[in-house]
């Protein structure tokens, strides 16, 4: 899948692909999550992200183990179940110079962590929030999660009757500036999405359908490899052009839409079946709903608003990380205490 | 009854939301300005407007700040509670009664002043809506007149509060004067009098939560996340006020702090951990129900060794309990908060000065120990106004603990996140963003070895847990030691913590003339430092005074010192009101009497 895999090839900051790898995966062979890990490694390498500037975050579950398998030089925080967003919020305020890359699962985000997920989006905390979505709890052996589709059959034979929670639709509803859906088996689509997400200033929600080979890959499961492949309906072909590369993408007129991100990078979307405007939130919600009715997994960049302010603008933070400000910047001088004390000193003599 | 100078309590019963706070604060400050020590206890309902509320001002030449059980002067303004309020007043007391309120039969040894408050305020305030708010100022004038508070001081106190609203000030002053004039014409003076002293010069009046906020600011806080909950919200809001004022550049508008009002307490503590992990000085503030929600992340903080400062302003539980009443009943749950083997460091402020000091020290300890540090305050301390010496500017810089920089890593040549290099159980950490190939580290709440790698190995797990226990032993030597006052030859010791301190001070003075000489240990922190054992060993009987039902501190002491357990006796108070000295005196005397009978 990779284009620059040969050892010795270095990226723009002089690192090799190997230097973006992590520990060996302990997930089941063939797990969709491992493919996503591969895409993350590749995308971070291509983007030339400095590993020490990355904070890898996750919650609990199979998906949340994966940050150990990529960017081994980065700091990682494998949080408690469903609470990665609060960790991310604290990390960002303490050091807004870090690139935050979060991996969660469907149980972690849509069940136990739904509340925190929504508030993360609402605050527009700059986190690349990847949901490795297989519709099932893997580590506890095959229970449905809140993203299981209506009518999907579990390995035990039980059929899910409840409406799935669509994290993309929720994110759009809350004004998230970057919402995408992809498939672990389509690295060609996932990689540019990831690279664009790294350049986005704000929460980037990427829901990646990632089949569970052990508990949700059978006939009757809507999130099996076979079913997702058959029903994958990409909206467009995605090309990402980073701000430091001066490449013109040449498409016939009327075939593409281009969106420029805050750092000057560009996303080019080449239309497939019909024209799709990723700046239209209502249209995005319509596409998601229609896709569900037609049993299709609509993938691609569903919604983009690159200009929305992120949390640091709201807080008016100083440029330097709060975490390492020196004492004289954070302890007011003695005259401040004296001023406060004398305002409280009204006793008589 | 003969006159009582500077030693009585004024109890004001009003309706919540009627603006009585300004009136009561005016009375209290005016007395304080006259050089006489005062304390104020606000007894309020969980309600915005309409339910009964009480405010008690204690005037004490000797500087006793604890609640007194009996009151001497009642101001009865609330028709819902006037019968009960009056019934609670003892012989010799003075009752200032709003004319027309329901009353019980009042024995003749109580002095009753019926005041036509409405008639007095009507000509001053034409608008009936405002009249309700101003009427309280009339009782300020009445009380000031009958107990002898200098009218100039009342005016000054009111000015301090309403100085920025000239119109409101004028109306309220007129109401005060109307009360004073009415009292001068129609009422005598009460046997309870305020006389000028010089005992408050240079002192401050401040709420514990406000003091804690100041401490946090001077401690260099950079991150606060919180979820609104009584009685802790005022800490977060005071802190926000100070930080906005003193830590935001007036020219650029840029802040050296971040504050997030979280979606719940789980998120609040999660944000603290994320920020602390990056190296910020991060804290949250909460009360019982919020604390329960923070349980899981507290265990993470302990096991993955991430600093966190958590203020618990205790209220009455369990469950929603009495949200606006005070208690010391979170102690045991805080001491072991989380599943699995955990034990936490807890600071126990007794005074507003402690709140200020621990506002700073909690950060030093959390970063030094790489652990959660709890500060266990309570509603009485946090939300009531206390007299104190002014706070001292910190002389020490700060302790940011064992953090390795890129230069350190180059010099050392290796990094193992959870290795006990120094033998004190405290490992070294690196912060995210450190530009060195060795700096990266994967933090997890699952089993890990010294290099922070995942493991389920039995021996490794036990080894890590043993090191954490060792770290707790190190904490014992770092936390603030208790304050011990030994009475020569005393067989009895009293051990207390937090706001019980004030009632203990007074109780000891009451016990001594009755032949019960006591030593005293004021506990400032958990884990117990060595002075605690020495104190228990050197006394025959030790009364552990606490404001909870089950004797939670006594239970912790018994766990720690099983051989000394038979010396411990509990003095307990748990009705939601601040503990008073008489409760302690009665319980100790009863137990001592039983002891004599048993012998």
XYZ file of N, CA and C in Angstrom, chain A residues 149 163-166 169 287-296 298:
51
model
N -25.826 -1.683 13.022
C -26.932 -1.300 12.138
C -28.179 -2.116 12.465
N -31.765 1.575 16.593
C -31.163 2.510 15.647
C -29.684 2.722 15.978
N -28.843 2.717 14.983
C -27.434 3.014 15.253
C -27.227 4.495 15.528
N -26.227 4.779 16.311
C -25.817 6.178 16.502
C -24.783 6.490 15.426
N -25.049 7.526 14.658
C -24.125 7.887 13.584
C -23.249 9.036 14.067
N -23.067 12.105 11.695
C -24.250 12.975 11.687
C -24.273 13.839 12.943
N -27.280 13.062 2.793
C -26.525 11.957 2.187
C -26.367 10.807 3.184
N -26.117 11.167 4.447
C -25.958 10.126 5.469
C -27.268 9.362 5.652
N -28.363 10.115 5.731
C -29.665 9.464 5.946
C -30.063 8.603 4.743
N -29.862 9.146 3.561
C -30.236 8.392 2.365
C -29.377 7.133 2.260
N -28.103 7.270 2.577
C -27.213 6.118 2.542
C -27.723 5.009 3.451
N -28.165 5.393 4.637
C -28.659 4.384 5.574
C -29.888 3.677 4.997
N -30.792 4.473 4.410
C -32.005 3.881 3.823
C -31.669 2.902 2.706
N -30.591 3.234 1.976
C -30.258 2.408 0.805
C -29.186 1.367 1.121
N -28.940 1.165 2.440
C -27.907 0.199 2.851
C -26.543 0.487 2.228
N -26.200 1.751 2.152
C -24.888 2.103 1.592
C -24.023 2.755 2.664
N -21.755 5.550 2.846
C -21.284 6.705 2.087
C -19.960 7.159 2.697
